[in-house]
PDB file of C-alpha atoms in Angstrom:
ATOM      1  CA  GLN A   1     -19.345  -3.104  -3.343  1.00 87.00           C
ATOM      2  CA  VAL A   2     -15.896  -2.150  -2.066  1.00 94.00           C
ATOM      3  CA  GLN A   3     -13.355   0.278  -3.501  1.00 96.00           C
ATOM      4  CA  LEU A   4      -9.754   1.074  -2.645  1.00 97.00           C
ATOM      5  CA  VAL A   5      -8.630   4.506  -3.781  1.00 96.00           C
ATOM      6  CA  GLU A   6      -4.946   5.406  -3.678  1.00 95.00           C
ATOM      7  CA  SER A   7      -3.331   8.816  -3.726  1.00 95.00           C
ATOM      8  CA  GLY A   8       0.013  10.445  -3.122  1.00 96.00           C
ATOM      9  CA  GLY A   9       2.220   9.169  -5.908  1.00 95.00           C
ATOM     10  CA  GLY A  10       4.366  11.412  -8.053  1.00 97.00           C
ATOM     11  CA  LEU A  11       7.837  12.381  -9.171  1.00 98.00           C
ATOM     12  CA  VAL A  12      10.563  12.963  -6.599  1.00 98.00           C
ATOM     13  CA  GLN A  13      14.326  13.216  -6.604  1.00 98.00           C
ATOM     14  CA  ALA A  14      16.484  10.543  -5.031  1.00 98.00           C
ATOM     15  CA  GLY A  15      16.658  11.057  -1.285  1.00 98.00           C
ATOM     16  CA  GLY A  16      13.233  12.624  -1.192  1.00 98.00           C
ATOM     17  CA  SER A  17      10.001  11.485   0.429  1.00 98.00           C
ATOM     18  CA  LEU A  18       6.447  10.657  -0.550  1.00 98.00           C
ATOM     19  CA  ARG A  19       3.411   9.541   1.410  1.00 98.00           C
ATOM     20  CA  LEU A  20       0.894   7.193  -0.168  1.00 98.00           C
ATOM     21  CA  SER A  21      -2.655   6.838   1.104  1.00 98.00           C
ATOM     22  CA  CYS A  22      -5.289   4.218   0.377  1.00 98.00           C
ATOM     23  CA  ALA A  23      -8.866   4.608   1.550  1.00 98.00           C
ATOM     24  CA  ALA A  24     -11.345   1.763   1.522  1.00 97.00           C
ATOM     25  CA  SER A  25     -15.028   2.492   1.070  1.00 96.00           C
ATOM     26  CA  GLY A  26     -18.270   0.641   0.465  1.00 94.00           C
ATOM     27  CA  SER A  27     -20.126  -2.149   2.228  1.00 91.00           C
ATOM     28  CA  ILE A  28     -17.373  -2.864   4.752  1.00 93.00           C
ATOM     29  CA  PHE A  29     -17.925  -4.780   7.956  1.00 93.00           C
ATOM     30  CA  SER A  30     -14.299  -5.303   8.902  1.00 94.00           C
ATOM     31  CA  ILE A  31     -10.814  -4.935   7.421  1.00 97.00           C
ATOM     32  CA  GLY A  32      -8.041  -7.396   8.098  1.00 97.00           C
ATOM     33  CA  ARG A  33      -4.527  -7.200   6.726  1.00 97.00           C
ATOM     34  CA  MET A  34      -3.692  -4.187   4.565  1.00 98.00           C
ATOM     35  CA  GLY A  35      -0.605  -3.762   2.466  1.00 98.00           C
ATOM     36  CA  TRP A  36       1.293  -2.203  -0.377  1.00 98.00           C
ATOM     37  CA  TYR A  37       2.762  -3.938  -3.403  1.00 98.00           C
ATOM     38  CA  ARG A  38       4.699  -2.539  -6.313  1.00 98.00           C
ATOM     39  CA  LEU A  39       5.260  -3.438  -9.928  1.00 98.00           C
ATOM     40  CA  ALA A  40       8.219  -2.113 -11.847  1.00 96.00           C
ATOM     41  CA  PRO A  41       8.764  -2.545 -15.604  1.00 90.00           C
ATOM     42  CA  GLY A  42      10.295  -5.901 -16.384  1.00 93.00           C
ATOM     43  CA  LYS A  43       9.959  -7.132 -12.810  1.00 95.00           C
ATOM     44  CA  GLN A  44       7.532  -9.267 -10.855  1.00 96.00           C
ATOM     45  CA  ARG A  45       5.083  -7.762  -8.404  1.00 95.00           C
ATOM     46  CA  GLU A  46       6.792  -7.261  -5.063  1.00 97.00           C
ATOM     47  CA  LEU A  47       5.358  -7.058  -1.576  1.00 98.00           C
ATOM     48  CA  VAL A  48       6.538  -3.789  -0.042  1.00 98.00           C
ATOM     49  CA  ALA A  49       4.868  -3.736   3.368  1.00 98.00           C
ATOM     50  CA  VAL A  50       1.883  -5.171   5.189  1.00 98.00           C
ATOM     51  CA  ILE A  51       0.166  -4.320   8.439  1.00 98.00           C
ATOM     52  CA  SER A  52      -2.135  -6.564  10.436  1.00 97.00           C
ATOM     53  CA  SER A  53      -5.485  -5.555  11.836  1.00 95.00           C
ATOM     54  CA  GLY A  54      -3.718  -5.203  15.155  1.00 94.00           C
ATOM     55  CA  GLY A  55      -1.130  -2.832  13.715  1.00 94.00           C
ATOM     56  CA  SER A  56       1.871  -5.143  13.387  1.00 97.00           C
ATOM     57  CA  PRO A  57       3.972  -4.223  10.333  1.00 98.00           C
ATOM     58  CA  ASN A  58       6.245  -6.274   8.123  1.00 98.00           C
ATOM     59  CA  TYR A  59       8.527  -4.958   5.410  1.00 98.00           C
ATOM     60  CA  ALA A  60      10.461  -6.167   2.428  1.00 98.00           C
ATOM     61  CA  ASP A  61      14.184  -6.126   3.143  1.00 98.00           C
ATOM     62  CA  SER A  62      14.681  -3.583   0.367  1.00 97.00           C
ATOM     63  CA  VAL A  63      12.621  -0.930   2.175  1.00 98.00           C
ATOM     64  CA  LYS A  64      13.340  -1.644   5.848  1.00 98.00           C
ATOM     65  CA  GLY A  65      14.436   1.485   7.674  1.00 98.00           C
ATOM     66  CA  ARG A  66      13.189   3.745   4.884  1.00 98.00           C
ATOM     67  CA  PHE A  67       9.437   3.020   4.567  1.00 98.00           C
ATOM     68  CA  THR A  68       6.799   3.029   7.302  1.00 98.00           C
ATOM     69  CA  ILE A  69       3.341   1.513   6.960  1.00 98.00           C
ATOM     70  CA  SER A  70       0.504   2.612   9.216  1.00 98.00           C
ATOM     71  CA  ARG A  71      -3.268   2.485   9.315  1.00 98.00           C
ATOM     72  CA  ASP A  72      -6.169   4.498  10.642  1.00 97.00           C
ATOM     73  CA  SER A  73      -8.933   2.006  11.334  1.00 94.00           C
ATOM     74  CA  ALA A  74     -11.488   4.739  11.963  1.00 95.00           C
ATOM     75  CA  LYS A  75     -10.903   6.007   8.411  1.00 97.00           C
ATOM     76  CA  ASN A  76     -10.394   2.586   6.787  1.00 97.00           C
ATOM     77  CA  THR A  77      -7.129   3.971   5.460  1.00 98.00           C
ATOM     78  CA  VAL A  78      -3.602   2.646   5.141  1.00 98.00           C
ATOM     79  CA  TYR A  79      -0.549   4.819   4.594  1.00 98.00           C
ATOM     80  CA  LEU A  80       2.959   4.283   3.307  1.00 98.00           C
ATOM     81  CA  GLN A  81       5.535   6.882   4.294  1.00 98.00           C
ATOM     82  CA  MET A  82       8.497   6.547   1.964  1.00 98.00           C
ATOM     83  CA  ASN A  83      11.742   8.275   2.900  1.00 98.00           C
ATOM     84  CA  SER A  84      15.227   8.214   1.391  1.00 98.00           C
ATOM     85  CA  LEU A  85      13.745   7.185  -1.919  1.00 98.00           C
ATOM     86  CA  LYS A  86      15.987   5.546  -4.503  1.00 98.00           C
ATOM     87  CA  PRO A  87      15.596   5.250  -8.286  1.00 97.00           C
ATOM     88  CA  GLU A  88      15.000   1.518  -7.817  1.00 96.00           C
ATOM     89  CA  ASP A  89      11.843   2.364  -5.864  1.00 98.00           C
ATOM     90  CA  THR A  90      10.283   3.564  -9.115  1.00 97.00           C
ATOM     91  CA  ALA A  91       7.154   1.502  -9.752  1.00 98.00           C
ATOM     92  CA  VAL A  92       3.394   1.496  -9.726  1.00 98.00           C
ATOM     93  CA  TYR A  93       2.310   1.012  -6.130  1.00 98.00           C
ATOM     94  CA  TYR A  94      -0.862  -0.924  -5.390  1.00 98.00           C
ATOM     95  CA  CYS A  95      -2.864  -1.016  -2.211  1.00 98.00           C
ATOM     96  CA  ASN A  96      -4.275  -4.350  -1.073  1.00 98.00           C
ATOM     97  CA  ALA A  97      -6.728  -5.235   1.689  1.00 98.00           C
ATOM     98  CA  ALA A  98      -8.573  -8.222   3.046  1.00 97.00           C
ATOM     99  CA  ILE A  99     -12.106  -7.019   3.657  1.00 96.00           C
ATOM    100  CA  LEU A 100     -15.145  -8.603   5.226  1.00 94.00           C
ATOM    101  CA  THR A 101     -18.212  -7.159   3.589  1.00 89.00           C
ATOM    102  CA  ILE A 102     -21.625  -6.686   5.116  1.00 83.00           C
ATOM    103  CA  ALA A 103     -22.607  -9.799   3.181  1.00 77.00           C
ATOM    104  CA  THR A 104     -20.137 -11.615   5.493  1.00 80.00           C
ATOM    105  CA  ILE A 105     -17.750 -12.563   2.719  1.00 83.00           C
ATOM    106  CA  TRP A 106     -13.989 -12.099   2.983  1.00 89.00           C
ATOM    107  CA  ASN A 107     -12.368 -10.978  -0.243  1.00 93.00           C
ATOM    108  CA  ASN A 108      -9.039  -9.582  -1.344  1.00 95.00           C
ATOM    109  CA  TYR A 109      -9.280  -6.125  -2.909  1.00 96.00           C
ATOM    110  CA  TRP A 110      -6.835  -4.029  -4.930  1.00 97.00           C
ATOM    111  CA  GLY A 111      -6.539  -0.363  -5.644  1.00 97.00           C
ATOM    112  CA  GLN A 112      -6.025   1.069  -9.116  1.00 96.00           C
ATOM    113  CA  GLY A 113      -2.340   1.825  -8.563  1.00 96.00           C
ATOM    114  CA  THR A 114      -0.370   5.036  -8.213  1.00 97.00           C
ATOM    115  CA  GLN A 115       2.871   5.807 -10.017  1.00 98.00           C
ATOM    116  CA  VAL A 116       5.985   6.626  -8.022  1.00 98.00           C
ATOM    117  CA  THR A 117       8.967   7.848 -10.013  1.00 98.00           C
ATOM    118  CA  VAL A 118      12.309   8.579  -8.371  1.00 98.00           C
ATOM    119  CA  SER A 119      14.836  10.465 -10.467  1.00 97.00           C
ATOM    120  CA  SER A 120      18.580  10.168  -9.922  1.00 94.00           C
TER     121      SER A 120
END
């Protein structure tokens, strides 16, 4: 069994920063792509940033230059450093990972979500 546990959300003023973390645990053999998505009220789920197993990042245009995704493979953890936050960044942020389990099955896993609220 595999779990993704997120932390680091909260309330921050516009222009502020937050750092999200997502740790994967369980019967993990290997982790491929990891990423962050967000869901705001009344909107569709949006890809925020992804990072390959080799460390190559990609970002949504709306967060380029403000957010940085990184990963620590030794800790099975992905991070999202969010700077210059805007009220429109307010959403529930979900961690996502492609994981190969010890049973040699690739599956897509999601965290439980962490709320990020940016006040104006």
